[in-house]
Coordinates of C-alpha atoms in Angstrom, one line a residue:
M8 CA -102.7 -26.4 300.2
R9 CA -99.3 -26.6 298.1
V10 CA -96.6 -23.6 299.0
H11 CA -93.9 -22.1 296.7
T12 CA -90.7 -21.1 296.6
I13 CA -89.9 -17.1 295.5
S14 CA -86.1 -17.3 294.8
I15 CA -86.0 -13.3 294.1
W16 CA -89.0 -12.3 293.5
S17 CA -88.7 -8.9 295.3
L18 CA -85.4 -6.6 295.2
A19 CA -83.9 -5.5 298.4
L20 CA -86.4 -3.0 299.8
V21 CA -85.0 -0.6 303.4
V22 CA -87.7 -2.1 305.3
V23 CA -87.4 -5.9 304.6
C24 CA -83.9 -7.2 306.2
L25 CA -85.0 -10.1 306.9
V26 CA -84.5 -14.4 305.3
A27 CA -87.0 -14.7 302.8
P28 CA -89.0 -18.2 304.3
A29 CA -88.5 -21.6 302.8
F30 CA -90.7 -23.0 300.2
A31 CA -91.5 -26.1 298.0
D32 CA -91.5 -25.5 295.3
P33 CA -91.6 -22.3 292.3
L34 CA -94.2 -20.4 290.8
Q35 CA -96.3 -22.3 287.9
V36 CA -97.1 -19.6 285.7
L37 CA -99.1 -19.8 282.7
L38 CA -98.4 -16.9 280.4
L39 CA -100.8 -15.8 277.8
S40 CA -99.3 -14.8 274.1
G41 CA -99.7 -14.7 270.2
Q42 CA -102.0 -11.7 270.0
N43 CA -101.7 -8.0 271.3
N44 CA -101.5 -4.8 269.3
H45 CA -98.1 -4.4 270.7
E46 CA -94.9 -5.8 270.3
W47 CA -95.7 -9.8 271.5
R48 CA -93.8 -11.1 269.8
E49 CA -90.4 -9.4 271.9
T50 CA -92.2 -8.9 274.9
T51 CA -93.2 -12.3 275.6
P52 CA -90.1 -13.5 275.8
K53 CA -89.0 -10.5 278.2
L54 CA -91.6 -11.5 280.5
R55 CA -90.1 -15.3 280.3
E56 CA -86.5 -14.0 281.2
I57 CA -87.8 -11.8 283.7
L58 CA -89.8 -14.7 286.1
E59 CA -87.7 -16.9 284.6
K60 CA -84.4 -16.7 284.4
E61 CA -84.9 -13.7 287.4
G62 CA -86.9 -14.7 289.3
G63 CA -86.5 -18.3 289.7
A64 CA -90.5 -18.7 288.2
E65 CA -91.2 -22.1 285.7
V66 CA -93.2 -20.2 283.5
A67 CA -95.3 -21.8 280.5
V68 CA -96.5 -20.1 276.7
L69 CA -100.1 -20.2 275.7
D70 CA -100.3 -18.6 272.2
K71 CA -103.8 -19.7 272.1
P72 CA -105.9 -19.2 275.2
E73 CA -109.2 -20.1 273.3
T74 CA -108.1 -23.4 273.9
M75 CA -107.5 -23.7 277.6
T76 CA -110.0 -25.3 279.9
A77 CA -110.2 -26.2 283.3
E78 CA -108.6 -29.3 283.3
Y79 CA -105.4 -27.1 282.1
L80 CA -105.4 -25.0 284.7
A81 CA -105.6 -26.8 287.1
G82 CA -101.8 -27.0 287.2
F83 CA -100.7 -23.3 287.1
D84 CA -100.8 -20.9 290.6
V85 CA -101.7 -17.7 288.6
I86 CA -101.9 -16.3 285.0
L87 CA -100.0 -13.5 283.2
S88 CA -101.7 -11.9 280.4
N89 CA -100.0 -10.0 277.0
W90 CA -102.5 -11.4 275.2
N91 CA -105.1 -8.9 273.8
N92 CA -108.0 -8.6 271.0
W93 CA -107.9 -4.8 269.8
G94 CA -109.4 -4.3 267.4
D95 CA -110.3 -7.9 266.1
A96 CA -113.6 -8.4 266.8
A97 CA -113.7 -12.2 266.0
A98 CA -111.0 -12.9 268.7
T99 CA -114.1 -12.0 271.5
G100 CA -115.4 -15.7 270.0
W101 CA -113.3 -17.6 273.4
P102 CA -115.7 -20.8 273.9
E103 CA -117.7 -21.0 276.9
A104 CA -115.3 -23.6 278.4
A105 CA -112.4 -20.9 278.2
R106 CA -114.1 -18.5 279.7
S107 CA -115.2 -20.1 282.3
A108 CA -112.6 -21.8 283.2
L109 CA -110.6 -18.4 283.7
I110 CA -113.0 -17.1 285.9
E111 CA -113.4 -20.3 288.1
F112 CA -109.5 -20.5 287.9
V113 CA -109.2 -16.6 289.4
A114 CA -112.6 -16.5 292.1
G115 CA -111.5 -20.0 293.0
G116 CA -108.2 -18.8 294.9
K117 CA -105.6 -18.3 291.6
G118 CA -104.2 -14.8 290.2
F119 CA -104.4 -12.7 287.1
V120 CA -101.7 -9.7 286.3
S121 CA -102.0 -7.8 283.0
V122 CA -98.8 -6.5 281.5
H123 CA -99.7 -2.7 279.4
A124 CA -102.8 -3.1 276.7
G125 CA -103.0 -7.2 278.7
S126 CA -105.6 -6.4 279.4
S127 CA -107.8 -4.7 276.7
S128 CA -109.7 -7.6 275.9
F129 CA -113.5 -8.1 275.6
Y130 CA -115.5 -5.4 276.0
D131 CA -119.1 -6.9 276.2
W132 CA -117.6 -9.6 278.8
A133 CA -119.2 -8.2 282.3
D134 CA -116.9 -10.5 284.6
Y135 CA -113.4 -10.9 282.7
Q136 CA -113.8 -6.9 283.1
K137 CA -114.0 -7.1 286.9
M138 CA -111.5 -10.0 286.8
A139 CA -109.3 -7.8 285.0
I140 CA -110.4 -4.7 286.6
T141 CA -110.8 -3.0 283.7
A142 CA -113.8 -1.7 282.3
W143 CA -111.9 0.9 279.3
D144 CA -113.9 3.7 278.3
L145 CA -113.6 3.5 274.7
Q146 CA -113.8 7.2 273.9
N147 CA -111.6 8.9 276.3
T148 CA -108.9 5.9 277.6
G149 CA -106.0 6.6 275.5
H150 CA -102.2 7.9 275.6
G151 CA -99.8 10.7 274.4
K152 CA -96.3 10.4 272.9
Q153 CA -94.1 8.3 274.8
H154 CA -91.5 9.9 277.1
H155 CA -89.9 9.9 280.7
F156 CA -91.9 9.6 283.8
T157 CA -91.5 9.4 287.2
V158 CA -93.7 6.7 288.9
K159 CA -94.7 7.1 292.6
S160 CA -96.1 5.0 295.4
S161 CA -100.1 5.9 295.7
G162 CA -99.3 5.2 299.4
V163 CA -101.8 2.8 299.9
A164 CA -100.0 0.2 302.1
H165 CA -100.0 -3.1 300.1
P166 CA -97.3 -6.3 299.8
I167 CA -97.1 -5.6 296.0
T168 CA -95.1 -1.4 296.8
E169 CA -93.8 -1.5 300.6
G170 CA -90.7 0.3 300.3
M171 CA -90.9 1.1 296.5
A172 CA -89.6 4.5 296.1
D173 CA -89.9 6.6 292.7
F174 CA -88.1 5.0 289.7
T175 CA -88.3 7.0 286.7
T176 CA -89.1 5.4 283.4
F177 CA -89.5 5.6 279.3
D178 CA -92.6 4.0 278.8
E179 CA -95.9 4.4 276.9
L180 CA -98.7 6.5 279.7
W181 CA -102.2 6.1 279.3
H182 CA -104.5 8.4 280.9
K183 CA -108.3 8.0 281.6
V184 CA -108.2 4.3 282.4
P185 CA -111.3 4.1 284.8
V186 CA -110.5 1.9 287.9
P187 CA -113.6 0.8 289.7
P188 CA -113.8 1.6 293.7
E189 CA -112.9 -2.3 294.5
A190 CA -109.7 -2.0 293.2
Q191 CA -106.7 -0.4 294.7
V192 CA -104.6 2.3 292.7
L193 CA -100.8 1.6 294.3
A194 CA -98.6 3.3 292.2
T195 CA -99.2 6.6 290.1
A196 CA -97.3 8.9 287.2
W197 CA -98.4 12.6 286.4
S198 CA -99.3 12.3 282.8
D199 CA -97.5 16.1 281.6
P200 CA -99.6 17.8 278.8
E201 CA -96.6 18.6 277.0
F202 CA -96.7 14.9 276.1
R203 CA -100.3 15.2 274.9
G204 CA -101.1 14.3 278.5
T205 CA -104.0 15.5 281.4
G206 CA -102.2 16.9 283.9
N207 CA -103.4 14.6 285.9
E208 CA -101.4 12.0 288.4
E209 CA -102.8 8.9 286.1
P210 CA -102.9 5.1 287.8
I211 CA -100.1 2.6 286.8
L212 CA -100.8 -0.5 288.8
F213 CA -103.8 -1.2 290.6
S214 CA -105.3 -4.9 292.3
R215 CA -108.1 -5.8 293.5
D216 CA -109.6 -9.5 295.7
F217 CA -112.1 -11.5 293.3
G218 CA -113.6 -14.3 294.5
K219 CA -111.1 -16.3 297.1
G220 CA -108.6 -14.6 294.1
R221 CA -106.6 -11.7 293.0
S222 CA -106.1 -9.9 289.9
V223 CA -103.5 -7.0 289.1
N224 CA -103.4 -5.0 286.3
F225 CA -100.1 -3.1 285.2
L226 CA -99.5 -0.9 282.7
L227 CA -96.1 -0.7 282.2
G228 CA -94.4 -2.1 280.1
H229 CA -95.2 -1.2 276.2
H230 CA -91.6 -2.6 274.8
V231 CA -88.5 -4.5 275.7
R232 CA -86.9 -0.9 276.3
A233 CA -89.5 -0.4 279.2
M234 CA -89.7 -3.8 280.3
S235 CA -85.5 -3.8 281.0
H236 CA -86.2 -1.1 283.2
P237 CA -84.7 -3.4 287.1
A238 CA -88.4 -1.7 288.8
F239 CA -90.2 -2.7 286.1
A240 CA -89.2 -6.0 286.7
T241 CA -89.0 -5.9 290.4
L242 CA -92.7 -5.1 290.3
L243 CA -93.6 -7.8 288.0
R244 CA -92.7 -9.9 289.8
R245 CA -94.2 -8.7 293.0
A246 CA -97.6 -9.1 291.1
V247 CA -96.7 -12.6 290.3
A248 CA -95.8 -13.0 293.8
W249 CA -99.3 -11.4 295.2
A250 CA -101.6 -12.9 292.7
A251 CA -100.7 -16.2 293.4
T252 CA -100.1 -16.7 296.8
G253 CA -101.8 -13.7 298.6
S254 CA -98.4 -12.1 300.1
V255 CA -95.3 -11.2 298.4
P256 CA -92.2 -13.2 300.1
P257 CA -89.5 -10.5 301.8
A258 CA -86.3 -11.0 299.5
P259 CA -82.9 -11.4 301.9
R260 CA -81.5 -7.9 302.5
N261 CA -77.7 -9.4 304.1
L262 CA -76.3 -5.3 304.6
E263 CA -71.8 -5.9 305.3
W264 CA -69.6 -3.3 305.8
T265 CA -65.8 -4.1 304.9
Q266 CA -64.0 -1.7 306.3
T267 CA -59.8 -1.1 306.1
G268 CA -57.3 1.0 306.2
E269 CA -57.5 1.2 302.8
A270 CA -61.6 1.6 301.7
L271 CA -64.5 1.5 302.7
A272 CA -67.9 -0.5 301.2
L273 CA -71.4 -1.1 301.9
K274 CA -72.4 -5.1 299.9
L275 CA -76.1 -6.4 299.3
N276 CA -76.5 -9.8 299.4
G277 CA -72.4 -10.1 299.0
A278 CA -72.4 -7.0 295.6
T279 CA -70.6 -4.1 296.5
L280 CA -73.0 -1.2 295.9
W281 CA -70.6 1.3 296.5
Q282 CA -66.5 1.7 297.5
L283 CA -65.2 4.4 298.8
N284 CA -61.4 3.9 298.6
F285 CA -58.4 6.4 300.6
G286 CA -55.6 4.2 300.3
K287 CA -52.0 5.7 301.3
D288 CA -51.3 4.2 296.7
A289 CA -55.3 6.1 295.8
R290 CA -54.1 10.1 294.4
K291 CA -57.1 11.3 295.9
P292 CA -60.2 9.7 297.7
Y293 CA -62.7 8.1 295.1
F294 CA -65.5 6.1 294.6
H295 CA -65.1 3.4 292.8
P296 CA -67.6 0.9 292.5
L297 CA -70.8 2.9 292.4
A298 CA -73.5 0.0 291.6
L299 CA -77.7 -0.9 292.1
A300 CA -78.2 -4.1 293.3
E301 CA -77.9 -6.9 290.4
G302 CA -76.8 -4.7 288.3
P303 CA -72.9 -3.3 287.1
A304 CA -70.7 -0.8 288.0
L305 CA -71.7 2.5 286.7
T306 CA -68.1 4.1 287.0
W307 CA -64.3 3.6 285.5
E308 CA -61.9 3.8 287.3
A309 CA -57.9 5.4 285.8
P310 CA -58.9 4.3 281.9
P311 CA -56.4 4.3 279.6
D312 CA -56.3 7.2 278.2
H313 CA -57.3 9.3 281.7
P314 CA -55.6 7.2 283.9
W315 CA -56.1 9.9 286.2
H316 CA -59.8 9.7 286.1
H317 CA -60.8 8.3 289.1
A318 CA -64.1 7.2 289.3
L319 CA -65.9 9.4 291.3
W320 CA -64.1 11.7 292.5
F321 CA -62.8 15.6 293.1
S322 CA -59.1 17.5 292.0
W323 CA -58.2 20.5 291.6
K324 CA -56.6 21.3 288.1
F325 CA -53.9 24.0 288.8
I326 CA -53.1 25.8 292.3
N327 CA -51.2 28.5 291.7
G328 CA -49.8 27.3 289.3
V329 CA -49.1 23.9 289.6
N330 CA -51.3 21.1 288.0
F331 CA -52.6 18.6 291.0
W332 CA -55.0 16.8 287.7
E333 CA -53.0 15.2 285.6
E334 CA -50.7 12.7 286.8
S335 CA -47.2 11.3 285.3
R336 CA -47.5 8.3 283.4
E337 CA -43.6 7.4 284.2
T338 CA -44.7 8.0 287.7
G339 CA -48.4 7.9 288.5
L340 CA -47.8 10.6 289.8
P341 CA -49.1 14.7 289.7
D342 CA -47.0 18.1 290.0
G343 CA -48.8 18.5 292.9
R344 CA -49.5 16.7 295.7
T345 CA -53.8 16.1 298.0
L346 CA -52.8 14.9 301.0
W347 CA -55.6 13.9 304.2
D348 CA -55.0 12.0 307.3
A349 CA -57.5 8.7 308.3
P350 CA -61.1 9.1 307.4
V351 CA -63.4 9.2 310.5
I352 CA -66.0 6.7 309.3
D353 CA -69.2 6.0 311.3
T354 CA -71.3 3.3 309.8
Q355 CA -74.9 2.3 310.3
A356 CA -76.5 -1.1 310.8
D357 CA -78.9 0.5 307.8
G358 CA -76.2 0.9 305.3
S359 CA -76.4 4.8 305.8
A360 CA -72.5 6.3 306.6
V361 CA -70.7 9.4 307.7
V362 CA -67.1 9.8 306.8
Q363 CA -65.5 12.7 307.2
F364 CA -61.8 13.9 306.1
N365 CA -58.8 16.3 306.5
L366 CA -57.0 17.5 303.1
R367 CA -54.4 19.6 302.0
Y368 CA -52.7 20.7 298.7
E369 CA -49.1 20.8 299.3
I370 CA -47.0 22.2 296.3
D371 CA -43.6 22.0 298.5
P372 CA -43.9 18.5 301.1
G373 CA -45.2 19.8 303.9
K374 CA -45.9 23.3 302.8
P375 CA -50.0 23.0 302.5
V376 CA -50.8 26.1 300.9
L377 CA -55.0 24.8 300.9
A378 CA -56.8 22.6 303.3
E379 CA -59.8 21.0 302.8
S380 CA -62.7 19.7 305.3
R381 CA -64.7 17.0 303.3
T382 CA -67.8 15.4 305.2
L383 CA -69.7 12.5 302.7
H384 CA -73.2 11.9 303.6
L385 CA -74.4 8.2 302.4
S386 CA -77.8 7.3 302.8
P387 CA -79.4 3.6 303.3
P388 CA -79.9 1.9 299.9
D389 CA -83.2 2.2 298.9
W390 CA -85.4 -0.5 297.4
M391 CA -83.3 -1.0 294.4
G392 CA -80.0 -0.7 296.3
A393 CA -79.6 3.0 294.8
C394 CA -77.5 5.0 297.5
T395 CA -77.5 9.4 297.9
I396 CA -74.2 10.7 298.9
D397 CA -74.3 14.9 300.1
W398 CA -70.9 15.5 299.9
D399 CA -69.7 18.6 301.5
A400 CA -66.6 20.4 300.9
T401 CA -65.0 23.7 302.8
F402 CA -61.5 25.3 301.2
K403 CA -59.6 27.0 303.4
A404 CA -56.4 29.0 302.0
L405 CA -53.3 28.6 304.7
N406 CA -50.5 31.4 304.3
A407 CA -51.2 33.2 301.6
D408 CA -53.6 33.8 298.9
V409 CA -54.0 30.3 296.2
V410 CA -55.3 31.6 292.9
L411 CA -57.1 27.6 291.9
D412 CA -57.2 27.7 287.8
R413 CA -57.9 25.2 285.0
T414 CA -56.5 25.2 281.0
P415 CA -57.5 27.9 279.2
I416 CA -60.8 27.7 277.3
E417 CA -60.5 29.0 274.0
G418 CA -61.4 32.4 273.3
E419 CA -59.0 33.3 276.3
P420 CA -54.9 33.4 275.8
E421 CA -53.4 29.4 274.5
G422 CA -57.1 28.2 274.7
K423 CA -58.2 25.0 274.5
S424 CA -61.2 23.3 272.9
W425 CA -60.9 20.8 276.1
G426 CA -60.0 23.7 278.9
G427 CA -61.9 24.4 281.9
Y428 CA -62.5 21.6 284.0
A429 CA -62.0 21.5 287.7
G430 CA -63.5 19.9 290.9
L431 CA -66.3 17.2 290.8
S432 CA -65.8 15.1 288.3
M433 CA -67.4 11.3 287.0
R434 CA -66.3 8.7 284.6
F435 CA -68.7 6.8 283.1
S436 CA -68.0 2.9 282.3
L437 CA -68.5 1.6 278.9
M438 CA -71.7 2.7 278.1
I439 CA -74.3 3.2 275.4
D440 CA -77.6 5.5 274.3
A441 CA -76.2 7.9 276.8
E442 CA -78.8 10.8 277.5
V443 CA -78.2 14.2 279.3
N444 CA -80.8 16.3 280.8
S445 CA -80.8 19.7 283.3
E446 CA -83.9 20.9 285.2
A447 CA -84.1 23.0 282.5
G448 CA -84.6 20.4 280.0
P449 CA -82.5 17.8 277.5
V450 CA -78.8 18.5 277.1
A451 CA -77.0 18.3 273.3
L452 CA -74.4 15.8 273.3
D453 CA -73.2 16.3 269.7
A454 CA -70.2 17.7 270.4
P455 CA -69.0 18.5 274.0
Q456 CA -70.8 21.2 276.7
A457 CA -68.7 23.4 278.4
N458 CA -70.7 26.7 278.7
L459 CA -73.9 24.5 280.4
D460 CA -75.1 26.4 283.5
A461 CA -77.5 24.5 285.7
R462 CA -77.9 23.8 289.3
A463 CA -78.6 19.6 288.4
L464 CA -77.7 17.3 285.8
D465 CA -78.1 13.5 285.4
F466 CA -76.0 11.9 283.0
S467 CA -78.0 8.2 282.2
G468 CA -77.3 5.6 279.6
V469 CA -76.9 0.8 279.5
I470 CA -74.3 -0.4 280.6
D471 CA -74.1 -3.3 280.5
G472 CA -77.7 -4.1 279.5
H473 CA -78.9 -1.8 282.1
P474 CA -80.1 1.7 282.2
V475 CA -78.6 3.6 284.5
G476 CA -77.7 7.3 285.8
L477 CA -76.7 9.4 287.9
A478 CA -76.9 12.8 289.1
M479 CA -75.5 15.5 290.5
L480 CA -77.4 18.1 292.5
L481 CA -76.2 21.7 293.9
R482 CA -77.3 22.0 297.1
E483 CA -78.2 25.0 299.2
G484 CA -75.2 26.7 300.8
S485 CA -72.9 26.1 298.1
N486 CA -70.9 28.9 296.9
A487 CA -72.9 29.7 293.1
P488 CA -76.4 29.6 292.8
S489 CA -75.1 27.1 289.4
S490 CA -72.8 26.2 287.7
P491 CA -71.0 25.8 284.4
W492 CA -71.1 21.9 283.3
Y493 CA -68.5 19.9 281.5
V494 CA -70.3 17.3 279.5
I495 CA -68.6 15.1 277.2
A496 CA -70.6 11.8 275.5
Q497 CA -68.2 10.5 272.9
P498 CA -69.7 6.6 272.3
D499 CA -66.9 5.8 269.5
N500 CA -64.3 5.7 272.2
N501 CA -66.0 5.3 275.4
F502 CA -65.6 8.5 276.8
H503 CA -68.7 9.2 279.1
Y504 CA -67.9 11.8 281.6
F505 CA -69.1 15.1 283.5
S506 CA -68.6 17.5 286.1
P507 CA -70.0 20.6 287.5
A508 CA -67.1 22.6 286.4
L509 CA -66.7 25.9 288.7
L510 CA -63.7 27.6 287.5
Y511 CA -64.6 27.1 283.2
R512 CA -65.3 30.8 283.1
A513 CA -62.6 31.9 285.7
P514 CA -60.1 31.4 288.1
R515 CA -60.9 31.9 291.8
T516 CA -59.2 33.6 294.0
L517 CA -59.0 32.5 297.6
K518 CA -57.7 35.3 299.7
V519 CA -55.6 34.1 303.4
G520 CA -58.0 32.9 305.4
E521 CA -60.2 33.0 302.7
T522 CA -63.0 29.6 302.8
L523 CA -64.4 28.1 300.1
A524 CA -68.3 26.0 301.0
L525 CA -68.9 23.4 298.0
H526 CA -72.1 22.0 298.6
Y527 CA -73.2 18.5 296.2
R528 CA -76.0 16.1 296.1
I529 CA -75.2 12.0 294.0
V530 CA -77.2 10.1 293.5
V531 CA -77.3 7.3 292.0
H532 CA -80.9 5.4 290.0
P533 CA -82.0 2.9 287.8
G534 CA -83.6 4.1 284.1
V535 CA -82.8 8.0 283.3
W536 CA -84.1 11.2 285.3
N537 CA -85.7 13.6 282.7
S538 CA -86.0 17.8 283.8
H539 CA -89.5 17.0 285.5
R540 CA -87.4 14.5 288.1
L541 CA -84.5 16.5 288.3
R542 CA -87.0 19.2 289.7
Q543 CA -88.7 16.5 292.0
E544 CA -85.7 15.7 293.9
M545 CA -84.7 19.5 293.7
A546 CA -87.3 20.6 295.6
V547 CA -87.5 17.4 298.4
M548 CA -83.1 18.4 298.8
N549 CA -84.1 21.9 299.5
A550 CA -87.6 21.7 302.0
A551 CA -84.3 19.3 304.2
Q552 CA -82.2 21.4 306.2
P553 CA -78.8 21.4 304.8
K554 CA -76.2 18.7 306.3
Q555 CA -72.7 20.8 307.4

């Protein structure tokens, strides 16, 4: 029996740390196309790109699948279907040679995978229905409006979804798709009644053995946008690998720590997932880059328009009337200085870390007015390389009262339309199609938002062709139950920024010895997190004991 090479069929999984075994030949994939009630002329090239350019397979496209024969199929390992005959009764008339060749191909030990509507065919062909794992209920199977929804593992142990973490995507979510009892449901999504859904968990990905072969029905992938989600590509490559061979060789997962006196970085297979910078030339400690596996950096360090924007960073604006935020374009220094001792760093082999800082805020050299104890808990990267940062900070007024203030807002003396910012902030890299959601719903982006109360906010968009985002959540134990948020999305001048601006409505005075505690969770993720996903993350976060 021939064995095969699968160069990157799976992205890094938390539970997999071994290098994939060496195979001799790339997988041979036959992609059925040429007819579909969806935009197959756009999606077929995307599927081919995912498997060839990004996956190392060799893909042949067949636009007339009714011409296939057993002899033609003999050179392939797996068939991927982006073809259907929905609404075209004439296309049901495949010759017997093509029908028997397809069934015998899979039953004899090969694989079949359908994407989205690719299995919606041949409603009177019983063997096809069994092989493609579908028995469409033409009276009830359907879908609502396209929207963002969260896909999660069903909990069934299976090579395709091993190590899978939840992800949110924008797609067409089908409901009431019959799943035969011999199939295994591997992933599901909740069908939201707000979008004409059922209010139930609906199957997204399911598989079965068919004779000596295997088949997978993958219901995501309505359009190229949905297929561009990295989780879609990962699951597709894994599904094709399993259908072809019965296994999913693990991808290399080489985690590497790089630590110097200037920075701490975590690399996955040579690519930096995150780097925390704290060298003597830094004005404040900051994260740059922040990225996903095989994806671009989300952060922008010192952009020309605001060189004091340090990617993901924390800064007060005014302390006792002195500016700690802006930095002189001549000297690169702010009026007030944020100083810190060398951090205490604890790294683990799984990619998790704890970093502790002692910071001080000085107006006059050697005379700090405010002290901060900051602890960062960084999670291991998940299956997409995404990480979570739990950011805990406690501030204490030292020798006198401390006034924490900001640029006045409109309606106050000398108020500015851009006033109110201070605190934890994120400046994004060059982004298109920005979208912001709070736990209560979408946030309008037609103008800067600075008076929005929320406990969680997600800012997402497309960076270098990748749909990515970053969510911030207020963790229990924070000084306030919610925060006003400062949100700017200006694509014309590449200005994408947000912050829980805790001083927006009023300055804050700390009496001598008084403390202020702030607790945030920051999540780097693929795709967009809608309000439902934010609420889910908040529930998970608050169910755990807050780290102090």
